[in-house]
CSV table of C-alpha atoms and ligand atoms in Angstrom, one decimal:
chain,number,residue,atom,x,y,z
H,623,MET,CA,-40.7,-3.6,-10.8
H,624,LYS,CA,-38.6,-6.9,-10.2
H,625,LEU,CA,-38.4,-9.4,-13.1
H,626,TRP,CA,-39.1,-12.2,-10.7
H,627,LYS,CA,-41.8,-10.4,-8.7
H,628,GLY,CA,-44.5,-12.9,-9.4
H,629,ARG,CA,-43.8,-15.2,-6.3
H,630,PHE,CA,-43.8,-12.4,-3.8
H,631,SER,CA,-46.2,-10.7,-1.8
H,632,LYS,CA,-44.0,-8.2,-0.4
H,633,GLU,CA,-41.6,-5.8,-1.9
H,634,ALA,CA,-37.6,-5.9,-0.9
H,635,THR,CA,-36.8,-3.1,1.6
H,636,SER,CA,-34.3,-0.6,0.1
H,637,SER,CA,-31.6,-1.8,2.5
H,638,ALA,CA,-32.2,-5.4,1.2
H,639,ASP,CA,-32.1,-4.3,-2.4
H,640,ALA,CA,-28.8,-2.2,-1.9
H,641,PHE,CA,-27.3,-5.3,-0.3
H,642,ASN,CA,-28.3,-7.6,-3.0
H,643,ALA,CA,-27.3,-5.5,-5.9
H,644,SER,CA,-23.9,-5.7,-7.9
H,645,ILE,CA,-25.1,-3.1,-10.4
H,646,GLY,CA,-22.3,-0.8,-8.8
H,647,PHE,CA,-19.5,-2.9,-10.0
H,648,ASP,CA,-20.8,-5.3,-12.7
H,649,GLN,CA,-21.9,-2.6,-14.9
H,650,ARG,CA,-18.6,-2.7,-16.5
H,651,LEU,CA,-19.9,-6.0,-18.0
H,652,TYR,CA,-22.4,-4.1,-20.0
H,653,LYS,CA,-20.8,-4.8,-23.4
H,654,GLN,CA,-20.1,-8.6,-22.9
H,655,ASP,CA,-23.8,-8.8,-21.4
H,656,ILE,CA,-25.4,-7.2,-24.6
H,657,LEU,CA,-23.3,-9.0,-27.0
H,658,GLY,CA,-24.0,-12.2,-25.2
H,659,SER,CA,-27.8,-11.3,-25.4
H,660,ILE,CA,-27.7,-10.7,-29.1
H,661,ALA,CA,-25.9,-13.8,-29.9
H,662,HIS,CA,-28.5,-15.7,-27.6
H,663,ALA,CA,-31.5,-14.0,-29.3
H,664,ALA,CA,-30.1,-14.3,-32.6
H,665,MET,CA,-29.8,-18.3,-31.9
H,666,LEU,CA,-33.5,-18.3,-30.5
H,667,GLY,CA,-34.5,-16.8,-33.8
H,668,LYS,CA,-32.7,-19.5,-35.9
H,669,GLN,CA,-34.0,-22.2,-34.0
H,670,GLY,CA,-37.6,-20.8,-34.2
H,671,ILE,CA,-37.9,-20.6,-30.5
H,672,ILE,CA,-38.7,-16.7,-30.8
H,673,THR,CA,-39.7,-15.2,-34.6
H,674,SER,CA,-36.9,-13.8,-36.6
H,675,LYS,CA,-38.6,-10.4,-36.4
H,676,GLU,CA,-38.3,-10.7,-32.6
H,677,ALA,CA,-34.6,-11.8,-32.7
H,678,GLU,CA,-34.0,-8.6,-34.9
H,679,GLU,CA,-36.1,-6.4,-32.6
H,680,ILE,CA,-34.0,-7.3,-29.9
H,681,ARG,CA,-30.9,-7.0,-31.6
H,682,LEU,CA,-31.5,-3.7,-32.9
H,683,SER,CA,-32.6,-2.2,-29.7
H,684,LEU,CA,-29.7,-3.9,-27.8
H,685,LEU,CA,-27.1,-2.2,-30.1
H,686,GLU,CA,-28.8,1.1,-29.5
H,687,LEU,CA,-28.8,0.5,-25.7
H,688,LEU,CA,-24.9,0.0,-26.2
H,689,HIS,CA,-24.2,3.0,-28.1
H,690,GLU,CA,-26.4,5.0,-25.1
H,691,ILE,CA,-24.6,3.4,-22.5
H,692,GLU,CA,-21.1,4.2,-23.8
H,693,ALA,CA,-22.3,7.7,-24.3
H,694,GLY,CA,-22.9,7.7,-20.7
H,695,ASP,CA,-26.7,8.2,-21.4
H,696,VAL,CA,-27.8,5.3,-19.3
H,697,GLU,CA,-28.7,5.1,-15.5
H,698,PHE,CA,-28.6,1.7,-13.7
H,699,THR,CA,-30.4,1.2,-10.6
H,700,VAL,CA,-29.9,-0.9,-7.5
H,701,GLU,CA,-33.8,-2.0,-7.9
H,702,ARG,CA,-32.8,-3.9,-10.9
H,703,GLU,CA,-30.0,-5.7,-9.0
H,704,ASP,CA,-27.4,-6.3,-11.5
H,705,ILE,CA,-26.3,-5.7,-15.1
H,706,HIS,CA,-28.3,-8.4,-16.4
H,707,MET,CA,-31.9,-7.3,-15.1
H,708,ASN,CA,-31.0,-3.6,-15.9
H,709,ILE,CA,-30.3,-4.2,-19.3
H,710,GLU,CA,-33.2,-6.6,-19.9
H,711,SER,CA,-35.7,-4.3,-18.0
H,712,ILE,CA,-34.7,-1.3,-20.4
H,713,LEU,CA,-35.0,-3.5,-23.3
H,714,THR,CA,-38.6,-4.4,-22.3
H,715,GLU,CA,-39.6,-1.1,-21.6
H,716,ARG,CA,-38.7,-0.2,-25.2
H,717,ILE,CA,-39.7,-3.1,-27.3
H,718,GLY,CA,-42.4,-4.8,-25.0
H,719,ASP,CA,-43.0,-8.6,-25.7
H,720,ALA,CA,-39.9,-9.3,-27.7
H,721,GLY,CA,-37.7,-8.0,-24.8
H,722,LYS,CA,-39.6,-10.4,-22.6
H,723,ARG,CA,-38.6,-13.0,-24.5
H,724,LEU,CA,-35.0,-12.8,-24.5
H,725,HIS,CA,-34.4,-14.8,-21.4
H,726,THR,CA,-35.9,-17.9,-22.9
H,727,ALA,CA,-33.7,-21.1,-22.5
H,728,ARG,CA,-31.4,-18.9,-20.2
H,729,SER,CA,-30.5,-18.1,-16.8
H,730,ARG,CA,-28.4,-15.5,-15.3
H,731,ASN,CA,-26.3,-18.3,-13.8
H,732,ASP,CA,-24.8,-19.1,-17.5
H,733,GLN,CA,-25.4,-15.4,-18.7
H,734,VAL,CA,-23.0,-14.1,-15.7
H,735,ALA,CA,-20.6,-17.1,-16.6
H,736,THR,CA,-20.6,-16.1,-20.0
H,737,ASP,CA,-20.0,-12.3,-19.7
H,738,LEU,CA,-17.2,-13.0,-17.3
H,739,ARG,CA,-15.4,-15.3,-19.5
H,740,LEU,CA,-15.9,-12.7,-22.4
H,741,TYR,CA,-14.5,-10.0,-20.2
H,742,GLN,CA,-11.5,-12.1,-19.0
H,743,LYS,CA,-10.5,-13.1,-22.6
H,744,GLU,CA,-10.4,-9.4,-23.4
H,745,ILE,CA,-8.1,-8.3,-20.2
H,746,ILE,CA,-5.7,-11.4,-20.9
H,747,ASP,CA,-5.2,-9.9,-24.4
H,748,GLU,CA,-4.5,-6.4,-23.0
H,749,ILE,CA,-2.0,-7.9,-20.6
H,750,LEU,CA,-0.3,-10.2,-23.1
H,751,SER,CA,0.4,-7.4,-25.3
H,752,LEU,CA,1.7,-5.2,-22.4
H,753,LEU,CA,3.6,-8.3,-21.4
H,754,SER,CA,5.1,-8.3,-24.9
H,755,ARG,CA,6.2,-4.5,-25.0
H,756,LEU,CA,7.8,-5.0,-21.6
H,757,SER,CA,9.7,-7.8,-23.1
H,758,GLU,CA,10.8,-5.9,-26.0
H,759,THR,CA,11.7,-3.0,-23.6
H,760,LEU,CA,13.8,-5.1,-21.7
H,761,ARG,CA,15.7,-6.8,-24.6
H,762,GLU,CA,16.5,-3.1,-26.1
H,763,LEU,CA,17.8,-1.9,-22.7
H,764,SER,CA,19.9,-5.1,-22.3
H,765,GLN,CA,21.3,-4.8,-26.1
H,766,ARG,CA,22.5,-1.3,-24.9
H,767,HIS,CA,24.1,-2.5,-21.8
H,768,LYS,CA,25.8,-5.8,-23.0
H,769,GLU,CA,29.0,-4.3,-21.6
H,770,THR,CA,28.0,-2.4,-18.6
H,771,VAL,CA,29.5,-4.6,-15.9
H,772,MET,CA,27.9,-4.6,-12.3
H,773,PRO,CA,28.2,-6.6,-9.3
H,774,GLY,CA,25.9,-9.8,-9.2
H,775,TYR,CA,24.6,-10.5,-5.8
H,776,THR,CA,23.6,-13.4,-3.6
H,777,HIS,CA,22.4,-12.4,0.2
H,778,LEU,CA,22.6,-8.8,-1.2
H,779,GLN,CA,26.1,-9.2,-0.5
H,780,ARG,CA,28.4,-8.6,-3.9
H,781,ALA,CA,29.1,-12.2,-5.5
H,782,GLN,CA,30.4,-12.2,-8.8
H,783,PRO,CA,30.8,-10.0,-11.7
H,784,VAL,CA,27.8,-9.7,-14.2
H,785,THR,CA,26.7,-7.4,-16.9
H,786,LEU,CA,23.5,-5.4,-16.9
H,787,SER,CA,22.3,-7.3,-19.6
H,788,LEU,CA,22.3,-10.8,-17.8
H,789,HIS,CA,20.6,-9.0,-15.2
H,790,LEU,CA,17.8,-7.7,-17.1
H,791,LEU,CA,17.2,-10.8,-19.3
H,792,ALA,CA,16.8,-12.7,-16.0
H,793,TYR,CA,13.7,-10.6,-15.6
H,794,ASP,CA,12.9,-11.2,-19.4
H,795,GLN,CA,12.5,-15.0,-18.6
H,796,MET,CA,10.2,-14.5,-15.7
H,797,PHE,CA,7.8,-12.3,-18.0
H,798,SER,CA,8.3,-14.8,-20.7
H,799,ARG,CA,6.9,-17.7,-18.4
H,800,ASP,CA,4.2,-15.2,-17.2
H,801,ILE,CA,3.3,-14.9,-21.1
H,802,ASP,CA,2.9,-18.8,-21.4
H,803,ARG,CA,0.9,-18.9,-18.1
H,804,PHE,CA,-1.7,-16.1,-19.4
H,805,ARG,CA,-1.6,-17.9,-22.7
H,806,ASP,CA,-2.5,-21.1,-21.2
H,807,CYS,CA,-5.3,-19.7,-18.9
H,808,ARG,CA,-6.7,-18.2,-22.1
H,809,LYS,CA,-7.4,-21.4,-23.2
H,810,ARG,CA,-9.4,-22.4,-20.4
H,811,THR,CA,-11.5,-19.1,-20.4
H,812,ASP,CA,-12.3,-19.8,-23.8
H,813,SER,CA,-15.4,-22.2,-23.4
H,814,LEU,CA,-19.0,-21.1,-23.7
H,815,PRO,CA,-21.2,-21.5,-20.5
H,816,LEU,CA,-24.5,-20.1,-22.1
H,817,GLY,CA,-27.0,-23.0,-22.9
H,818,SER,CA,-26.2,-24.6,-19.4
H,819,GLY,CA,-29.1,-22.7,-18.0
H,820,ALA,CA,-29.5,-22.4,-14.1
H,821,LEU,CA,-27.7,-25.5,-13.7
H,822,ALA,CA,-29.7,-28.4,-15.8
H,823,GLY,CA,-29.4,-27.0,-19.2
H,824,THR,CA,-32.7,-26.3,-20.9
H,825,THR,CA,-35.2,-28.5,-23.1
H,826,TYR,CA,-35.4,-26.0,-26.0
H,827,PRO,CA,-33.9,-27.1,-29.1
H,828,ILE,CA,-30.7,-24.6,-28.7
H,829,ASP,CA,-27.7,-24.5,-30.9
H,830,ARG,CA,-24.9,-23.8,-28.6
H,831,ALA,CA,-22.2,-24.3,-31.4
H,832,TYR,CA,-23.7,-21.4,-33.1
H,833,VAL,CA,-23.8,-19.1,-30.0
H,834,ALA,CA,-20.2,-20.2,-29.4
H,835,LYS,CA,-19.1,-19.1,-32.9
H,836,GLU,CA,-21.0,-15.9,-32.7
H,837,LEU,CA,-19.2,-14.8,-29.5
H,838,GLY,CA,-15.7,-16.1,-30.6
H,839,PHE,CA,-15.3,-19.3,-28.1
H,840,SER,CA,-13.6,-22.1,-29.3
H,841,ALA,CA,-15.3,-24.7,-27.0
H,842,ILE,CA,-18.5,-25.1,-25.0
H,843,CYS,CA,-18.6,-26.1,-21.3
H,844,GLU,CA,-19.6,-29.8,-21.3
H,845,ASN,CA,-21.2,-30.1,-17.9
H,846,THR,CA,-24.1,-27.7,-17.1
H,847,MET,CA,-23.6,-27.6,-13.4
H,848,ASP,CA,-19.7,-27.2,-13.7
H,849,ALA,CA,-20.5,-24.4,-16.3
H,850,VAL,CA,-22.3,-22.2,-14.2
H,851,SER,CA,-20.3,-23.1,-10.9
H,852,ASP,CA,-16.9,-22.9,-11.9
H,853,ARG,CA,-14.8,-20.1,-11.5
H,854,ASP,CA,-11.5,-21.9,-11.7
H,855,PHE,CA,-10.6,-20.0,-15.0
H,856,ALA,CA,-10.7,-16.7,-12.8
H,857,ILE,CA,-8.7,-18.0,-9.8
H,858,GLU,CA,-6.2,-19.2,-12.5
H,859,PHE,CA,-6.2,-15.7,-14.1
H,860,ILE,CA,-5.7,-13.9,-10.7
H,861,SER,CA,-3.0,-16.5,-9.8
H,862,CYS,CA,-1.2,-15.6,-13.1
H,863,CYS,CA,-1.6,-11.8,-12.0
H,864,ALA,CA,-0.2,-12.4,-8.6
H,865,MET,CA,2.8,-14.1,-10.1
H,866,THR,CA,3.7,-11.2,-12.5
H,867,MET,CA,2.9,-9.0,-10.1
H,868,MET,CA,5.4,-10.8,-7.7
H,869,HIS,CA,7.8,-10.3,-10.6
H,870,LEU,CA,7.4,-6.7,-10.9
H,871,SER,CA,7.8,-6.2,-7.2
H,872,ARG,CA,11.1,-7.9,-7.1
H,873,PHE,CA,12.3,-5.7,-10.0
H,874,CYS,CA,10.9,-2.8,-8.5
H,875,GLU,CA,12.6,-3.4,-5.4
H,876,GLU,CA,15.9,-3.4,-7.1
H,877,LEU,CA,15.0,-0.3,-8.6
H,878,VAL,CA,14.3,1.5,-5.3
H,879,LEU,CA,17.7,0.1,-3.8
H,880,TRP,CA,19.4,1.2,-7.1
H,881,SER,CA,18.2,4.9,-6.9
H,882,SER,CA,19.3,5.2,-3.5
H,883,THR,CA,22.3,7.3,-3.0
H,884,GLU,CA,24.1,4.2,-1.4
H,885,PHE,CA,23.7,2.1,-4.6
H,886,GLY,CA,23.8,5.0,-7.4
H,887,PHE,CA,23.3,2.5,-10.0
H,888,ILE,CA,20.2,4.3,-11.7
H,889,GLU,CA,18.3,7.8,-11.8
H,890,MET,CA,14.7,7.7,-12.5
H,891,ASP,CA,13.1,10.5,-14.9
H,892,ASP,CA,11.7,13.1,-12.9
H,893,ALA,CA,8.2,12.5,-14.8
H,894,PHE,CA,8.2,9.3,-12.8
H,895,SER,CA,9.2,10.5,-9.7
H,896,THR,CA,8.0,12.5,-6.7
H,897,GLY,CA,9.2,14.9,-4.2
H,898,SER,CA,8.7,15.3,-0.4
H,899,SER,CA,6.5,18.0,1.1
H,900,ILE,CA,8.9,18.5,3.7
H,901,MET,CA,12.4,17.8,2.3
H,902,PRO,CA,13.3,19.9,-0.5
H,903,GLN,CA,16.3,17.9,-1.7
H,904,LYS,CA,14.3,14.4,-2.1
H,905,LYS,CA,13.3,12.7,-5.3
H,906,ASN,CA,11.5,9.4,-4.6
H,907,PRO,CA,10.9,6.4,-6.5
H,908,ASP,CA,7.1,6.3,-5.8
H,909,MET,CA,5.9,4.5,-9.0
H,910,ALA,CA,8.3,1.3,-8.0
H,911,GLU,CA,7.1,1.5,-4.5
H,912,LEU,CA,3.5,1.8,-5.2
H,913,ILE,CA,4.0,-1.1,-7.8
H,914,ARG,CA,5.5,-3.3,-4.8
H,915,GLY,CA,2.8,-2.3,-2.5
H,916,LYS,CA,0.1,-3.0,-5.0
H,917,THR,CA,1.5,-6.8,-5.2
H,918,GLY,CA,-0.1,-7.1,-1.9
H,919,ARG,CA,-3.6,-6.1,-3.1
H,920,VAL,CA,-3.7,-8.8,-5.8
H,921,TYR,CA,-2.3,-11.3,-3.6
H,922,GLY,CA,-5.5,-10.1,-1.5
H,923,ASP,CA,-7.7,-10.6,-4.6
H,924,LEU,CA,-6.5,-14.1,-5.1
H,925,MET,CA,-7.2,-15.4,-1.3
H,926,ALA,CA,-10.5,-13.4,-1.5
H,927,LEU,CA,-11.8,-15.3,-4.7
H,928,LEU,CA,-10.2,-18.7,-3.3
H,929,THR,CA,-12.0,-18.1,-0.2
H,930,ILE,CA,-15.2,-17.4,-1.8
H,931,MET,CA,-15.3,-20.4,-3.4
H,932,LYS,CA,-14.1,-22.9,-1.1
H,933,SER,CA,-16.9,-24.3,0.5
H,934,LEU,CA,-19.7,-23.5,-2.2
H,935,PRO,CA,-21.8,-26.5,-2.6
H,936,LEU,CA,-23.1,-27.2,-6.7
H,937,ALA,CA,-23.9,-25.3,-8.2
H,938,TYR,CA,-24.5,-21.3,-8.3
H,939,ASN,CA,-24.7,-19.6,-5.2
H,940,LYS,CA,-24.8,-16.0,-4.7
H,941,ASP,CA,-21.8,-15.6,-2.9
H,942,MET,CA,-20.1,-15.9,-6.5
H,943,GLN,CA,-21.4,-12.7,-7.3
H,944,GLU,CA,-18.3,-11.6,-5.1
H,945,ASP,CA,-16.4,-13.0,-7.6
H,946,LYS,CA,-16.3,-9.6,-9.7
H,947,PRO,CA,-14.5,-7.0,-7.5
H,948,PRO,CA,-11.2,-9.2,-7.2
H,949,LEU,CA,-11.4,-10.1,-10.8
H,950,PHE,CA,-11.6,-6.7,-12.2
H,951,ASP,CA,-9.1,-5.2,-9.5
H,952,ALA,CA,-6.4,-8.1,-10.1
H,953,GLY,CA,-6.7,-7.2,-14.1
H,954,ASP,CA,-6.8,-3.4,-13.5
H,955,THR,CA,-3.8,-3.3,-11.0
H,956,LEU,CA,-1.8,-5.5,-13.3
H,957,ARG,CA,-2.7,-3.6,-16.4
H,958,ASP,CA,-1.6,-0.4,-14.7
H,959,CYS,CA,1.2,-1.6,-13.1
H,960,LEU,CA,2.7,-2.9,-16.2
H,961,SER,CA,2.3,-0.1,-18.2
H,962,ILE,CA,3.5,2.5,-16.0
H,963,PHE,CA,6.6,0.1,-15.2
H,964,ILE,CA,7.4,0.0,-18.9
H,965,ASP,CA,7.4,3.7,-18.8
H,966,VAL,CA,9.9,3.7,-15.7
H,967,ILE,CA,12.4,1.5,-17.0
H,968,SER,CA,12.7,2.9,-20.6
H,969,THR,CA,13.1,6.6,-19.1
H,970,MET,CA,15.5,5.8,-16.3
H,971,ASP,CA,19.0,6.5,-16.4
H,972,VAL,CA,21.5,4.2,-16.0
H,973,CYS,CA,24.7,5.0,-14.2
H,974,THR,CA,27.0,2.3,-16.0
H,975,ALA,CA,30.3,4.2,-14.1
H,976,ARG,CA,28.9,3.4,-10.6
H,977,MET,CA,28.0,-0.2,-11.6
H,978,GLU,CA,31.5,-0.4,-12.7
H,979,VAL,CA,33.3,0.9,-9.8
H,980,ALA,CA,30.9,-1.3,-7.5
H,981,ALA,CA,31.9,-4.1,-9.6
H,982,LYS,CA,35.6,-3.7,-9.2
H,983,SER,CA,35.4,-3.4,-5.2
H,984,GLY,CA,34.2,-6.6,-3.0
H,985,PHE,CA,36.6,-8.9,-4.4
H,986,MET,CA,34.3,-10.5,-7.0
H,987,ASN,CA,37.1,-11.9,-8.8
H,988,ALA,CA,38.0,-14.1,-5.6
H,989,THR,CA,36.1,-17.1,-7.4
H,990,ASP,CA,38.0,-16.3,-10.8
H,991,ALA,CA,41.3,-16.4,-8.8
H,992,ALA,CA,40.6,-19.4,-7.1
H,993,ASP,CA,39.4,-21.0,-10.7
H,994,TYR,CA,42.9,-19.9,-12.0
H,995,LEU,CA,44.7,-22.0,-9.4
H,996,VAL,CA,42.3,-25.1,-10.4
H,997,LYS,CA,43.4,-24.8,-13.9
H,998,LYS,CA,47.0,-25.0,-12.7
H,999,GLY,CA,46.5,-28.4,-11.0
H,1000,LEU,CA,45.5,-27.7,-7.4
H,1001,PRO,CA,42.2,-29.1,-5.8
H,1002,PHE,CA,39.3,-26.6,-5.7
H,1003,ARG,CA,39.2,-26.8,-1.7
H,1004,ASP,CA,42.8,-25.8,-1.4
H,1005,CYS,CA,42.5,-23.0,-4.0
H,1006,HIS,CA,39.3,-22.0,-2.1
H,1007,GLU,CA,41.5,-21.5,1.3
H,1008,ILE,CA,44.5,-19.7,-0.6
H,1009,ILE,CA,42.4,-17.2,-2.1
H,1010,GLY,CA,40.4,-16.5,1.2
H,1011,ARG,CA,44.1,-15.7,3.1
H,1012,MET,CA,44.5,-13.6,0.2
H,1013,VAL,CA,41.2,-11.7,0.6
H,1014,LEU,CA,41.8,-11.3,4.1
H,1015,SER,CA,45.4,-9.9,3.4
H,1016,CYS,CA,43.8,-7.4,0.8
H,1017,ILE,CA,41.3,-6.4,3.4
H,1018,GLU,CA,44.1,-5.5,5.8
H,1019,THR,CA,46.3,-3.6,3.2
H,1020,ASN,CA,42.9,-1.9,1.7
H,1021,LYS,CA,43.6,-3.2,-1.8
H,1022,ALA,CA,41.8,-5.2,-4.5
H,1023,ILE,CA,42.8,-8.6,-6.0
H,1024,ASP,CA,43.9,-6.8,-9.4
H,1025,GLU,CA,45.9,-4.4,-7.4
H,1026,MET,CA,48.3,-6.9,-6.3
H,1027,THR,CA,51.7,-7.5,-7.9
H,1028,LEU,CA,53.1,-10.8,-9.1
H,1029,ALA,CA,55.4,-10.7,-6.5
H,1030,GLU,CA,52.5,-10.4,-3.7
H,1031,PHE,CA,50.7,-13.3,-5.6
H,1032,ALA,CA,53.5,-15.5,-5.2
H,1033,GLU,CA,53.5,-15.2,-1.5
H,1034,PHE,CA,50.4,-17.2,-1.6
H,1035,SER,CA,51.3,-19.6,-4.5
H,1036,GLU,CA,54.0,-20.2,-6.9
H,1037,LEU,CA,51.6,-21.1,-9.3
H,1038,PHE,CA,50.7,-17.8,-10.0
H,1039,GLU,CA,52.0,-16.2,-13.4
H,1040,GLU,CA,51.8,-12.9,-15.5
H,1041,ASP,CA,48.5,-14.4,-17.0
H,1042,ILE,CA,46.7,-14.3,-13.5
H,1043,PHE,CA,45.8,-10.5,-14.4
H,1044,GLU,CA,43.8,-11.4,-17.4
H,1045,ALA,CA,42.1,-14.0,-15.5
H,1046,ILE,CA,40.7,-11.9,-12.9
H,1047,ASP,CA,39.9,-8.8,-15.0
H,1048,ILE,CA,36.4,-8.0,-14.0
H,1049,ARG,CA,35.6,-6.7,-17.3
H,1050,LYS,CA,36.3,-9.8,-19.2
H,1051,ARG,CA,35.1,-12.0,-16.4
H,1052,ALA,CA,31.7,-10.5,-16.2
H,1053,THR,CA,29.0,-13.3,-17.3
H,1054,ARG,CA,27.1,-11.8,-20.2
A,1293,LIG,N1,-25.6,-10.8,-10.1
A,1293,LIG,C1,-25.4,-12.3,-10.0
A,1293,LIG,C2,-23.9,-12.6,-10.1
A,1293,LIG,O1,-23.4,-11.8,-10.5
A,1293,LIG,C3,-26.0,-12.8,-11.3
A,1293,LIG,C4,-26.4,-14.2,-11.0
A,1293,LIG,C5,-27.7,-14.1,-10.2
A,1293,LIG,N2,-28.3,-15.7,-10.4
A,1293,LIG,C6,-29.0,-16.0,-9.4
A,1293,LIG,N3,-29.7,-17.2,-9.3
A,1293,LIG,N4,-29.4,-15.0,-8.2
A,1293,LIG,O2,-23.7,-13.7,-9.5
């Protein structure tokens, strides 16, 4: 039986019910929905809108239901459309009139917005704690590799020598900006919509501050129309997820390259690699590739919600029911990616010797050689030209710059002295 059946003279068809329902994906909001209802009922009781006995009956029955849902003992139905009406119907079946009074001074519009914000605060906290674990992992790794010299790249061409530590800490910077962004997004998520009713508030003497405090919100949504029709907080959250996925994806791209035979800079742990069903020799970096691939999914989630919202007139529209799949998917995907990524990087083997060999070829000390001449008084452009000629000759004789003798250096400029060898030592020059 529908909770809104009064005005209707015909039942919805089963296909209309199935199409209209969101219970398939919004049932994961059961906890937020129940806690929201308990706080709402307590407020109604405190304000004398329902009796305190009724409020207590509602609380006890909802807590019991919560445990049953958690134990997997409750079946939801599409006829009851969504998590809100499933829970309210079960409650009413169990406690009768008190259950029917729960929805006083409330609409599903402020209810669902409240559930979503409660949910989002939780997932943000989970993501924040994973991000700080990731940052710790990166800092530990970089501490271990302060002296591991490797090529730094631009255009994926060897450019200047760096340490693995510097490279890893570049990612740590990105993730620390991500942490800031999620914290900032959490602030805007932390406002209570409940009390806004369907769109125009309510005439009952409700106490929103009390509900906010009970549910742990630090503010109350000011404008009732905005409160029920705003999904900026969710778009912002998915956008934060998309940005973090982009960072993970760049890192994964490097891990995939680095684990190829061509680079040979790292070897992923067997526990986080996969084999081929046909080629026995293969060891594939699937985890990193999947994170890179799932980035596309989260970008899709962001586009989906932006597009769902783009032409909705105020206030609530049923289109907004479609906000949940992308919101849940973005959070789940990022959470799973972060957690597997931490495992991948904390178990991989770094082939420091291969990195160092790579750092020594490719003339990455050419800029240092040019800077050496600058210090001896030559203008940089002239130095650039001289070293360019020197590199060309090294390519022809198949030598590295630091394999040249002082006499060979002198052919390019008499400013070179014995200290040139120190100035172009890759180990010493690598930026840390
Ligand atoms: N299941 C709905 C949603 O997620 C709840 C709100 C329904 N409100 C309404 N006025 N039909 O958006």
